[in-house]
Amino acid sequence: MPELPEVETTVRLFRDGLTGRRIVDFRSLWPRQVTPAAKTATRELRGKTIERVWRRAKFIVCDLAPRGHLLIHLRMSGRLEWMDGRTSAPPHTRAVFSLEDNRALLFVDARKFGRIIVSNDLERVTRNLGVEPLSREFTAARLTELLSRRARRLKPFLLDQSVIAGLGNIYTDEALFEARLHPLSRADRLDKEHVSALHGAIRSVLREGIRRHGASIDWIYPGGEMQDHFRVYGRGGEACHACNTAIQSTRVGQRGTSFCPSCQVWVK
DNA sequence: TGGTATGTTCCAAA
DNA sequence: TTTTGGAACATACC
């Protein structure tokens, strides 16, 4: 369940239960997901108190006291779950954070792509991430500057976390439809109106995702209603809500891509 | 059985 | 140097 709105939803769901709690133990059941080595991570986490839970791009960030940070990236199939004395760990549980109140936070991840990072240098971990699309710094002027520097196609441009941090395959396709821009359009050829539309579309689509508690497109993530409001994602062959043309489904940069060939302008 | 999946990284080639 | 394509990571669903 992992793009900006799903991660933000997760943060909001778990923030109250985690803030102010002390970590008494950490165990990884698939150590390759943990940086540094699980043994070191356990030593670093034990006894630390979670002071604040927030989001940076698609990372869940826990500020630790007296020092350090715990970052969790859900990648393709990760999710968090609570476990108390009465429940047992579900299938695909990959890590257990035991808390002082006899509760445990579980990291569940069928595909094992997720990452758990413990670090005293947050800046080093997040240094390559681009602008937060819902922050005040992400203005149309800033987007213009980012776009003008590169001769890339819009779809891979928007998916690049070092440019704008948080969009994934779903919200990229949705934003491009909202902006009426074809995914193969050249980034550096957009005019002012295009950029303005794209800027507004990115923000509105992400906000809608958060408002609807994210999207649930398969068995992995139960919550969320965004999937009932997709305009193009996963709707290949179905009618465009705006013009009735069949939504086209193709591949761009190894990613499934859906768009309306009639509504979305191909800027070459 | 094979194709596909909300992500990221590394490498080779253009 | 920039951009793109392919493979890899690993598992489950249809």
PDB file of C-alpha atoms (C1' of nucleotides) in Angstrom:
ATOM      1  CA  MET A   1       0.000   0.000   0.000  1.00  0.00           C
ATOM      2  CA  PRO A   2       2.686   2.547  -0.636  1.00  0.00           C
ATOM      3  CA  GLU A   3       2.473   5.985  -2.235  1.00  0.00           C
ATOM      4  CA  LEU A   4       2.393   9.317  -0.462  1.00  0.00           C
ATOM      5  CA  PRO A   5      -1.321   9.177   0.496  1.00  0.00           C
ATOM      6  CA  GLU A   6      -1.092   5.593   1.762  1.00  0.00           C
ATOM      7  CA  VAL A   7       2.035   6.346   3.785  1.00  0.00           C
ATOM      8  CA  GLU A   8       0.461   9.506   5.184  1.00  0.00           C
ATOM      9  CA  THR A   9      -2.630   7.488   6.118  1.00  0.00           C
ATOM     10  CA  THR A  10      -0.439   4.937   7.884  1.00  0.00           C
ATOM     11  CA  VAL A  11       1.387   7.668   9.807  1.00  0.00           C
ATOM     12  CA  ARG A  12      -1.901   9.155  10.975  1.00  0.00           C
ATOM     13  CA  LEU A  13      -3.238   5.742  11.996  1.00  0.00           C
ATOM     14  CA  PHE A  14      -0.193   4.768  14.056  1.00  0.00           C
ATOM     15  CA  ARG A  15       1.029   8.118  15.358  1.00  0.00           C
ATOM     16  CA  ASP A  16      -1.013   8.179  18.576  1.00  0.00           C
ATOM     17  CA  GLY A  17      -0.125   4.623  19.531  1.00  0.00           C
ATOM     18  CA  LEU A  18       3.601   5.149  18.970  1.00  0.00           C
ATOM     19  CA  THR A  19       4.316   8.640  20.241  1.00  0.00           C
ATOM     20  CA  GLY A  20       5.881   8.667  23.701  1.00  0.00           C
ATOM     21  CA  ARG A  21       6.364   4.880  23.743  1.00  0.00           C
ATOM     22  CA  ARG A  22       9.649   3.182  24.519  1.00  0.00           C
ATOM     23  CA  ILE A  23      11.011   0.408  22.320  1.00  0.00           C
ATOM     24  CA  VAL A  24      12.092  -2.524  24.479  1.00  0.00           C
ATOM     25  CA  ASP A  25      13.141  -4.916  21.726  1.00  0.00           C
ATOM     26  CA  PHE A  26      13.450  -5.359  17.975  1.00  0.00           C
ATOM     27  CA  ARG A  27      13.542  -8.580  15.990  1.00  0.00           C
ATOM     28  CA  SER A  28      13.877  -9.007  12.243  1.00  0.00           C
ATOM     29  CA  LEU A  29      12.649 -12.184  10.577  1.00  0.00           C
ATOM     30  CA  TRP A  30      14.190 -11.193   7.233  1.00  0.00           C
ATOM     31  CA  PRO A  31      17.409  -9.347   8.102  1.00  0.00           C
ATOM     32  CA  ARG A  32      18.213  -8.294   4.529  1.00  0.00           C
ATOM     33  CA  GLN A  33      15.552  -5.604   4.884  1.00  0.00           C
ATOM     34  CA  VAL A  34      17.297  -3.965   7.832  1.00  0.00           C
ATOM     35  CA  THR A  35      20.065  -1.323   7.770  1.00  0.00           C
ATOM     36  CA  PRO A  36      22.455  -1.440   9.558  1.00  0.00           C
ATOM     37  CA  ALA A  37      22.720  -5.185  10.317  1.00  0.00           C
ATOM     38  CA  ALA A  38      19.789  -6.327  12.433  1.00  0.00           C
ATOM     39  CA  LYS A  39      21.966  -6.943  15.476  1.00  0.00           C
ATOM     40  CA  THR A  40      23.242  -3.361  15.438  1.00  0.00           C
ATOM     41  CA  ALA A  41      19.775  -2.007  14.716  1.00  0.00           C
ATOM     42  CA  THR A  42      18.422  -3.860  17.737  1.00  0.00           C
ATOM     43  CA  ARG A  43      21.145  -2.395  19.931  1.00  0.00           C
ATOM     44  CA  GLU A  44      20.378   1.104  18.610  1.00  0.00           C
ATOM     45  CA  LEU A  45      16.617   0.777  19.088  1.00  0.00           C
ATOM     46  CA  ARG A  46      16.466  -0.789  22.555  1.00  0.00           C
ATOM     47  CA  GLY A  47      15.559   1.704  25.220  1.00  0.00           C
ATOM     48  CA  LYS A  48      14.815   4.538  22.798  1.00  0.00           C
ATOM     49  CA  THR A  49      11.585   6.491  23.063  1.00  0.00           C
ATOM     50  CA  ILE A  50       9.572   7.455  19.987  1.00  0.00           C
ATOM     51  CA  GLU A  51       9.161  11.217  20.187  1.00  0.00           C
ATOM     52  CA  ARG A  52       7.464  12.021  16.930  1.00  0.00           C
ATOM     53  CA  VAL A  53       6.047  10.141  13.939  1.00  0.00           C
ATOM     54  CA  TRP A  54       5.919  11.853  10.571  1.00  0.00           C
ATOM     55  CA  ARG A  55       6.365  11.304   6.854  1.00  0.00           C
ATOM     56  CA  ARG A  56       9.080  12.277   4.374  1.00  0.00           C
ATOM     57  CA  ALA A  57       8.273  11.222   0.809  1.00  0.00           C
ATOM     58  CA  LYS A  58       7.277   7.544   1.137  1.00  0.00           C
ATOM     59  CA  PHE A  59       9.219   7.054   4.362  1.00  0.00           C
ATOM     60  CA  ILE A  60       7.571   6.686   7.743  1.00  0.00           C
ATOM     61  CA  VAL A  61       9.934   8.514  10.110  1.00  0.00           C
ATOM     62  CA  CYS A  62      10.123   8.014  13.875  1.00  0.00           C
ATOM     63  CA  ASP A  63      12.266  10.538  15.748  1.00  0.00           C
ATOM     64  CA  LEU A  64      13.903   8.745  18.647  1.00  0.00           C
ATOM     65  CA  ALA A  65      15.018  10.065  22.011  1.00  0.00           C
ATOM     66  CA  PRO A  66      17.600  10.682  23.174  1.00  0.00           C
ATOM     67  CA  ARG A  67      18.799  10.466  19.576  1.00  0.00           C
ATOM     68  CA  GLY A  68      18.412   8.780  16.230  1.00  0.00           C
ATOM     69  CA  HIS A  69      15.711   7.968  13.723  1.00  0.00           C
ATOM     70  CA  LEU A  70      13.821   4.902  12.648  1.00  0.00           C
ATOM     71  CA  LEU A  71      12.683   4.955   9.016  1.00  0.00           C
ATOM     72  CA  ILE A  72      10.340   2.451   7.445  1.00  0.00           C
ATOM     73  CA  HIS A  73       9.742   2.223   3.695  1.00  0.00           C
ATOM     74  CA  LEU A  74       6.801   0.023   2.703  1.00  0.00           C
ATOM     75  CA  ARG A  75       7.923  -0.369  -0.942  1.00  0.00           C
ATOM     76  CA  MET A  76       5.415  -2.574  -2.791  1.00  0.00           C
ATOM     77  CA  SER A  77       3.644  -4.633  -0.169  1.00  0.00           C
ATOM     78  CA  GLY A  78       4.630  -3.469   3.300  1.00  0.00           C
ATOM     79  CA  ARG A  79       2.175  -2.477   6.002  1.00  0.00           C
ATOM     80  CA  LEU A  80       2.117  -1.904   9.745  1.00  0.00           C
ATOM     81  CA  GLU A  81      -0.031  -3.743  12.250  1.00  0.00           C
ATOM     82  CA  TRP A  82      -0.549  -3.833  15.981  1.00  0.00           C
ATOM     83  CA  MET A  83      -0.146  -6.977  17.988  1.00  0.00           C
ATOM     84  CA  ASP A  84      -1.098  -7.275  21.662  1.00  0.00           C
ATOM     85  CA  GLY A  85      -1.143 -10.209  24.054  1.00  0.00           C
ATOM     86  CA  ARG A  86      -4.348 -11.614  22.587  1.00  0.00           C
ATOM     87  CA  THR A  87      -3.409 -11.606  18.910  1.00  0.00           C
ATOM     88  CA  SER A  88      -0.712 -13.510  17.049  1.00  0.00           C
ATOM     89  CA  ALA A  89       1.494 -12.342  14.232  1.00  0.00           C
ATOM     90  CA  PRO A  90      -0.094 -12.668  10.763  1.00  0.00           C
ATOM     91  CA  PRO A  91       1.594 -14.365   7.793  1.00  0.00           C
ATOM     92  CA  HIS A  92       4.460 -12.420   6.192  1.00  0.00           C
ATOM     93  CA  THR A  93       5.407 -10.686   9.429  1.00  0.00           C
ATOM     94  CA  ARG A  94       9.011  -9.581   8.818  1.00  0.00           C
ATOM     95  CA  ALA A  95       9.858  -7.524  11.897  1.00  0.00           C
ATOM     96  CA  VAL A  96       8.599  -6.970  15.426  1.00  0.00           C
ATOM     97  CA  PHE A  97       9.061  -3.769  17.438  1.00  0.00           C
ATOM     98  CA  SER A  98       8.202  -4.614  21.053  1.00  0.00           C
ATOM     99  CA  LEU A  99       6.991  -1.628  23.046  1.00  0.00           C
ATOM    100  CA  GLU A 100       6.978  -1.059  26.769  1.00  0.00           C
ATOM    101  CA  ASP A 101       3.188  -1.322  27.095  1.00  0.00           C
ATOM    102  CA  ASN A 102       3.216  -4.995  26.064  1.00  0.00           C
ATOM    103  CA  ARG A 103       2.127  -4.099  22.587  1.00  0.00           C
ATOM    104  CA  ALA A 104       4.180  -4.705  19.490  1.00  0.00           C
ATOM    105  CA  LEU A 105       4.303  -2.929  16.175  1.00  0.00           C
ATOM    106  CA  LEU A 106       4.560  -5.429  13.334  1.00  0.00           C
ATOM    107  CA  PHE A 107       6.096  -4.840   9.939  1.00  0.00           C
ATOM    108  CA  VAL A 108       4.248  -7.152   7.541  1.00  0.00           C
ATOM    109  CA  ASP A 109       5.530  -7.424   3.975  1.00  0.00           C
ATOM    110  CA  ALA A 110       4.682 -10.302   1.634  1.00  0.00           C
ATOM    111  CA  ARG A 111       7.240  -9.423  -1.037  1.00  0.00           C
ATOM    112  CA  LYS A 112      10.096  -8.468   1.293  1.00  0.00           C
ATOM    113  CA  PHE A 113      10.909  -5.297  -0.671  1.00  0.00           C
ATOM    114  CA  GLY A 114      10.331  -2.983   2.281  1.00  0.00           C
ATOM    115  CA  ARG A 115      13.182  -1.380   4.197  1.00  0.00           C
ATOM    116  CA  ILE A 116      13.847  -0.645   7.863  1.00  0.00           C
ATOM    117  CA  ILE A 117      16.595   1.897   8.505  1.00  0.00           C
ATOM    118  CA  VAL A 118      18.011   3.022  11.852  1.00  0.00           C
ATOM    119  CA  SER A 119      20.253   6.055  11.626  1.00  0.00           C
ATOM    120  CA  ASN A 120      21.627   8.973  13.591  1.00  0.00           C
ATOM    121  CA  ASP A 121      21.945  10.947  10.370  1.00  0.00           C
ATOM    122  CA  LEU A 122      18.510  11.577   8.897  1.00  0.00           C
ATOM    123  CA  GLU A 123      19.931  13.979   6.350  1.00  0.00           C
ATOM    124  CA  ARG A 124      22.137  11.279   4.882  1.00  0.00           C
ATOM    125  CA  VAL A 125      19.204   8.911   4.413  1.00  0.00           C
ATOM    126  CA  THR A 126      16.894  11.478   2.833  1.00  0.00           C
ATOM    127  CA  ARG A 127      19.457  13.549   0.967  1.00  0.00           C
ATOM    128  CA  ASN A 128      18.469  12.350  -2.496  1.00  0.00           C
ATOM    129  CA  LEU A 129      14.759  13.038  -2.120  1.00  0.00           C
ATOM    130  CA  GLY A 130      13.171  15.864  -4.078  1.00  0.00           C
ATOM    131  CA  VAL A 131      10.576  18.408  -3.030  1.00  0.00           C
ATOM    132  CA  GLU A 132       7.507  17.443  -0.976  1.00  0.00           C
ATOM    133  CA  PRO A 133       4.626  17.996  -3.399  1.00  0.00           C
ATOM    134  CA  LEU A 134       2.216  19.127  -0.675  1.00  0.00           C
ATOM    135  CA  SER A 135       4.665  21.563   0.910  1.00  0.00           C
ATOM    136  CA  ARG A 136       4.715  25.322   0.392  1.00  0.00           C
ATOM    137  CA  GLU A 137       7.989  25.043  -1.474  1.00  0.00           C
ATOM    138  CA  PHE A 138       6.305  23.129  -4.270  1.00  0.00           C
ATOM    139  CA  THR A 139       5.051  26.047  -6.328  1.00  0.00           C
ATOM    140  CA  ALA A 140       4.270  26.282 -10.041  1.00  0.00           C
ATOM    141  CA  ALA A 141       7.461  28.277 -10.412  1.00  0.00           C
ATOM    142  CA  ARG A 142       9.456  25.509  -8.757  1.00  0.00           C
ATOM    143  CA  LEU A 143       7.843  22.913 -11.017  1.00  0.00           C
ATOM    144  CA  THR A 144       8.660  25.046 -14.063  1.00  0.00           C
ATOM    145  CA  GLU A 145      12.292  25.078 -13.018  1.00  0.00           C
ATOM    146  CA  LEU A 146      12.385  21.319 -12.437  1.00  0.00           C
ATOM    147  CA  LEU A 147      10.694  20.576 -15.756  1.00  0.00           C
ATOM    148  CA  SER A 148      12.829  22.887 -17.842  1.00  0.00           C
ATOM    149  CA  ARG A 149      16.054  21.185 -16.880  1.00  0.00           C
ATOM    150  CA  ARG A 150      15.252  17.846 -18.393  1.00  0.00           C
ATOM    151  CA  ALA A 151      14.263  16.399 -21.741  1.00  0.00           C
ATOM    152  CA  ARG A 152      12.396  13.515 -20.203  1.00  0.00           C
ATOM    153  CA  ARG A 153       8.955  12.107 -20.706  1.00  0.00           C
ATOM    154  CA  LEU A 154       6.479  13.205 -18.064  1.00  0.00           C
ATOM    155  CA  LYS A 155       5.710   9.796 -16.606  1.00  0.00           C
ATOM    156  CA  PRO A 156       9.267   8.838 -15.568  1.00  0.00           C
ATOM    157  CA  PHE A 157       9.880  12.458 -14.585  1.00  0.00           C
ATOM    158  CA  LEU A 158       7.009  12.375 -12.089  1.00  0.00           C
ATOM    159  CA  LEU A 159       8.017   8.957 -10.760  1.00  0.00           C
ATOM    160  CA  ASP A 160      11.580  10.126 -10.049  1.00  0.00           C
ATOM    161  CA  GLN A 161      11.781  10.531  -6.254  1.00  0.00           C
ATOM    162  CA  SER A 162      14.837  12.774  -6.507  1.00  0.00           C
ATOM    163  CA  VAL A 163      12.750  15.377  -8.347  1.00  0.00           C
ATOM    164  CA  ILE A 164       9.353  15.246  -6.635  1.00  0.00           C
ATOM    165  CA  ALA A 165       9.111  12.865  -3.678  1.00  0.00           C
ATOM    166  CA  GLY A 166       5.959  10.861  -3.067  1.00  0.00           C
ATOM    167  CA  LEU A 167       4.217  10.169  -6.345  1.00  0.00           C
ATOM    168  CA  GLY A 168       3.966   6.547  -7.461  1.00  0.00           C
ATOM    169  CA  ASN A 169       2.379   4.759 -10.362  1.00  0.00           C
ATOM    170  CA  ILE A 170      -1.238   5.352  -9.367  1.00  0.00           C
ATOM    171  CA  TYR A 171      -1.123   9.031  -8.525  1.00  0.00           C
ATOM    172  CA  THR A 172       1.146   9.829 -11.469  1.00  0.00           C
ATOM    173  CA  ASP A 173      -1.396   8.459 -13.923  1.00  0.00           C
ATOM    174  CA  GLU A 174      -4.223  10.205 -12.088  1.00  0.00           C
ATOM    175  CA  ALA A 175      -2.384  13.532 -11.991  1.00  0.00           C
ATOM    176  CA  LEU A 176      -1.541  13.355 -15.703  1.00  0.00           C
ATOM    177  CA  PHE A 177      -5.188  12.783 -16.504  1.00  0.00           C
ATOM    178  CA  GLU A 178      -6.273  15.646 -14.255  1.00  0.00           C
ATOM    179  CA  ALA A 179      -3.773  17.891 -16.035  1.00  0.00           C
ATOM    180  CA  ARG A 180      -4.910  16.524 -19.426  1.00  0.00           C
ATOM    181  CA  LEU A 181      -1.314  15.705 -20.316  1.00  0.00           C
ATOM    182  CA  HIS A 182      -0.148  12.584 -22.159  1.00  0.00           C
ATOM    183  CA  PRO A 183       2.383  10.494 -20.177  1.00  0.00           C
ATOM    184  CA  LEU A 184       4.882  10.618 -23.074  1.00  0.00           C
ATOM    185  CA  SER A 185       4.861  14.420 -23.266  1.00  0.00           C
ATOM    186  CA  ARG A 186       8.311  16.009 -23.068  1.00  0.00           C
ATOM    187  CA  ALA A 187       8.926  17.647 -19.681  1.00  0.00           C
ATOM    188  CA  ASP A 188      10.815  20.643 -21.075  1.00  0.00           C
ATOM    189  CA  ARG A 189       8.227  21.467 -23.740  1.00  0.00           C
ATOM    190  CA  LEU A 190       5.274  22.337 -21.523  1.00  0.00           C
ATOM    191  CA  ASP A 191       3.904  25.857 -21.728  1.00  0.00           C
ATOM    192  CA  LYS A 192       2.830  27.906 -18.725  1.00  0.00           C
ATOM    193  CA  GLU A 193      -0.761  26.653 -18.770  1.00  0.00           C
ATOM    194  CA  HIS A 194       0.385  23.033 -18.889  1.00  0.00           C
ATOM    195  CA  VAL A 195       2.731  23.512 -15.940  1.00  0.00           C
ATOM    196  CA  SER A 196       0.072  25.268 -13.927  1.00  0.00           C
ATOM    197  CA  ALA A 197      -2.417  22.479 -14.644  1.00  0.00           C
ATOM    198  CA  LEU A 198       0.105  19.796 -13.748  1.00  0.00           C
ATOM    199  CA  HIS A 199       1.061  21.537 -10.515  1.00  0.00           C
ATOM    200  CA  GLY A 200      -2.558  21.819  -9.427  1.00  0.00           C
ATOM    201  CA  ALA A 201      -3.311  18.242 -10.523  1.00  0.00           C
ATOM    202  CA  ILE A 202      -0.453  16.725  -8.526  1.00  0.00           C
ATOM    203  CA  ARG A 203      -1.586  18.459  -5.361  1.00  0.00           C
ATOM    204  CA  SER A 204      -5.302  17.832  -5.772  1.00  0.00           C
ATOM    205  CA  VAL A 205      -4.853  14.147  -6.594  1.00  0.00           C
ATOM    206  CA  LEU A 206      -2.590  13.566  -3.581  1.00  0.00           C
ATOM    207  CA  ARG A 207      -4.933  15.459  -1.283  1.00  0.00           C
ATOM    208  CA  GLU A 208      -7.870  13.422  -2.552  1.00  0.00           C
ATOM    209  CA  GLY A 209      -5.875  10.252  -1.918  1.00  0.00           C
ATOM    210  CA  ILE A 210      -5.248  11.286   1.668  1.00  0.00           C
ATOM    211  CA  ARG A 211      -8.862  12.343   2.159  1.00  0.00           C
ATOM    212  CA  ARG A 212      -9.972   8.915   0.941  1.00  0.00           C
ATOM    213  CA  HIS A 213      -7.383   7.128   3.152  1.00  0.00           C
ATOM    214  CA  GLY A 214      -5.373   5.859   0.202  1.00  0.00           C
ATOM    215  CA  ALA A 215      -6.084   3.217  -2.413  1.00  0.00           C
ATOM    216  CA  SER A 216      -6.548  -0.536  -1.965  1.00  0.00           C
ATOM    217  CA  ILE A 217      -5.856  -2.285  -5.239  1.00  0.00           C
ATOM    218  CA  ASP A 218      -5.345  -5.832  -4.009  1.00  0.00           C
ATOM    219  CA  TRP A 219      -5.391  -8.118  -0.991  1.00  0.00           C
ATOM    220  CA  ILE A 220      -2.554  -6.337   0.792  1.00  0.00           C
ATOM    221  CA  TYR A 221      -4.142  -3.204   2.190  1.00  0.00           C
ATOM    222  CA  PRO A 222      -7.687  -3.308   3.587  1.00  0.00           C
ATOM    223  CA  GLY A 223      -8.478   0.374   4.223  1.00  0.00           C
ATOM    224  CA  GLY A 224      -8.947   3.177   1.736  1.00  0.00           C
ATOM    225  CA  GLU A 225     -11.564   4.186  -0.814  1.00  0.00           C
ATOM    226  CA  MET A 226      -9.468   5.938  -3.454  1.00  0.00           C
ATOM    227  CA  GLN A 227      -9.680   2.917  -5.738  1.00  0.00           C
ATOM    228  CA  ASP A 228     -13.391   3.625  -6.199  1.00  0.00           C
ATOM    229  CA  HIS A 229     -12.550   7.031  -7.649  1.00  0.00           C
ATOM    230  CA  PHE A 230      -9.778   6.304 -10.140  1.00  0.00           C
ATOM    231  CA  ARG A 231     -10.168   8.234 -13.381  1.00  0.00           C
ATOM    232  CA  VAL A 232      -7.659   6.198 -15.400  1.00  0.00           C
ATOM    233  CA  TYR A 233      -5.489   3.890 -13.266  1.00  0.00           C
ATOM    234  CA  GLY A 234      -6.447   0.255 -13.873  1.00  0.00           C
ATOM    235  CA  ARG A 235      -9.293   1.324 -16.184  1.00  0.00           C
ATOM    236  CA  GLY A 236      -7.778   0.249 -19.520  1.00  0.00           C
ATOM    237  CA  GLY A 237     -10.539  -0.435 -22.065  1.00  0.00           C
ATOM    238  CA  GLU A 238     -13.190   1.325 -19.983  1.00  0.00           C
ATOM    239  CA  ALA A 239     -14.847   4.602 -20.987  1.00  0.00           C
ATOM    240  CA  CYS A 240     -13.259   7.921 -20.045  1.00  0.00           C
ATOM    241  CA  HIS A 241     -15.573   9.718 -17.640  1.00  0.00           C
ATOM    242  CA  ALA A 242     -14.950  12.979 -19.483  1.00  0.00           C
ATOM    243  CA  CYS A 243     -15.284  12.033 -23.162  1.00  0.00           C
ATOM    244  CA  ASN A 244     -16.337   8.364 -23.330  1.00  0.00           C
ATOM    245  CA  THR A 245     -13.258   7.335 -25.319  1.00  0.00           C
ATOM    246  CA  ALA A 246     -11.737   3.997 -24.269  1.00  0.00           C
ATOM    247  CA  ILE A 247      -8.947   4.443 -21.732  1.00  0.00           C
ATOM    248  CA  GLN A 248      -5.693   3.221 -23.251  1.00  0.00           C
ATOM    249  CA  SER A 249      -3.357   0.924 -21.361  1.00  0.00           C
ATOM    250  CA  THR A 250       0.315   0.689 -22.238  1.00  0.00           C
ATOM    251  CA  ARG A 251       3.817   0.520 -20.745  1.00  0.00           C
ATOM    252  CA  VAL A 252       6.084   3.464 -20.097  1.00  0.00           C
ATOM    253  CA  GLY A 253       9.440   2.905 -18.471  1.00  0.00           C
ATOM    254  CA  GLN A 254       8.498  -0.637 -17.433  1.00  0.00           C
ATOM    255  CA  ARG A 255       5.398   0.596 -15.604  1.00  0.00           C
ATOM    256  CA  GLY A 256       1.792  -0.036 -16.503  1.00  0.00           C
ATOM    257  CA  THR A 257       0.331   3.250 -17.681  1.00  0.00           C
ATOM    258  CA  SER A 258      -3.285   4.244 -18.321  1.00  0.00           C
ATOM    259  CA  PHE A 259      -4.473   7.423 -20.002  1.00  0.00           C
ATOM    260  CA  CYS A 260      -7.211   8.857 -22.180  1.00  0.00           C
ATOM    261  CA  PRO A 261      -5.858   9.221 -25.737  1.00  0.00           C
ATOM    262  CA  SER A 262      -8.476  11.847 -26.473  1.00  0.00           C
ATOM    263  CA  CYS A 263      -8.351  14.072 -23.368  1.00  0.00           C
ATOM    264  CA  GLN A 264      -4.623  13.991 -22.700  1.00  0.00           C
ATOM    265  CA  VAL A 265      -2.485  16.156 -24.986  1.00  0.00           C
ATOM    266  CA  TRP A 266       0.808  14.782 -26.247  1.00  0.00           C
ATOM    267  CA  VAL A 267       3.282  17.664 -26.083  1.00  0.00           C
ATOM    268  CA  LYS A 268       6.210  16.613 -28.278  1.00  0.00           C
TER     269      LYS A 268
ATOM    270  C1'  DT B   1       1.452 -21.543 -16.535  1.00  0.00           C
ATOM    271  C1'  DG B   2       2.582 -16.995 -17.304  1.00  0.00           C
ATOM    272  C1'  DG B   3       1.693 -12.318 -16.741  1.00  0.00           C
ATOM    273  C1'  DT B   4       1.150  -8.712 -13.462  1.00  0.00           C
ATOM    274  C1'  DA B   5       1.584  -5.998  -9.117  1.00  0.00           C
ATOM    275  C1'  DT B   6       1.105   0.869  -5.132  1.00  0.00           C
ATOM    276  C1'  DG B   7       8.996   0.599  -5.451  1.00  0.00           C
ATOM    277  C1'  DT B   8      13.885   1.274  -5.781  1.00  0.00           C
ATOM    278  C1'  DT B   9      18.568   0.371  -7.363  1.00  0.00           C
ATOM    279  C1'  DC B  10      22.166  -1.050 -10.361  1.00  0.00           C
ATOM    280  C1'  DC B  11      24.070  -1.705 -14.839  1.00  0.00           C
ATOM    281  C1'  DA B  12      24.449  -1.379 -19.818  1.00  0.00           C
ATOM    282  C1'  DA B  13      23.387   0.957 -23.901  1.00  0.00           C
ATOM    283  C1'  DA B  14      21.942   4.761 -26.641  1.00  0.00           C
TER     284       DA B  14
ATOM    285  C1'  DT C   1      26.005  13.798 -19.204  1.00  0.00           C
ATOM    286  C1'  DT C   2      21.358  12.462 -19.632  1.00  0.00           C
ATOM    287  C1'  DT C   3      17.953   9.214 -20.531  1.00  0.00           C
ATOM    288  C1'  DT C   4      16.142   4.696 -21.284  1.00  0.00           C
ATOM    289  C1'  DG C   5      15.615  -0.348 -20.934  1.00  0.00           C
ATOM    290  C1'  DG C   6      16.436  -4.545 -18.527  1.00  0.00           C
ATOM    291  C1'  DA C   7      17.233  -7.192 -14.573  1.00  0.00           C
ATOM    292  C1'  DA C   8      17.091  -7.924  -9.785  1.00  0.00           C
ATOM    293  C1'  DC C   9      14.892  -8.126  -5.252  1.00  0.00           C
ATOM    294  C1'  DA C  10      10.533 -11.973  -3.682  1.00  0.00           C
ATOM    295  C1'  DT C  11       5.836 -13.445  -3.299  1.00  0.00           C
ATOM    296  C1'  DA C  12       0.989 -14.088  -4.405  1.00  0.00           C
ATOM    297  C1'  DC C  13      -2.927 -13.606  -7.141  1.00  0.00           C
ATOM    298  C1'  DC C  14      -5.742 -14.356 -11.427  1.00  0.00           C
TER     299       DC C  14
END
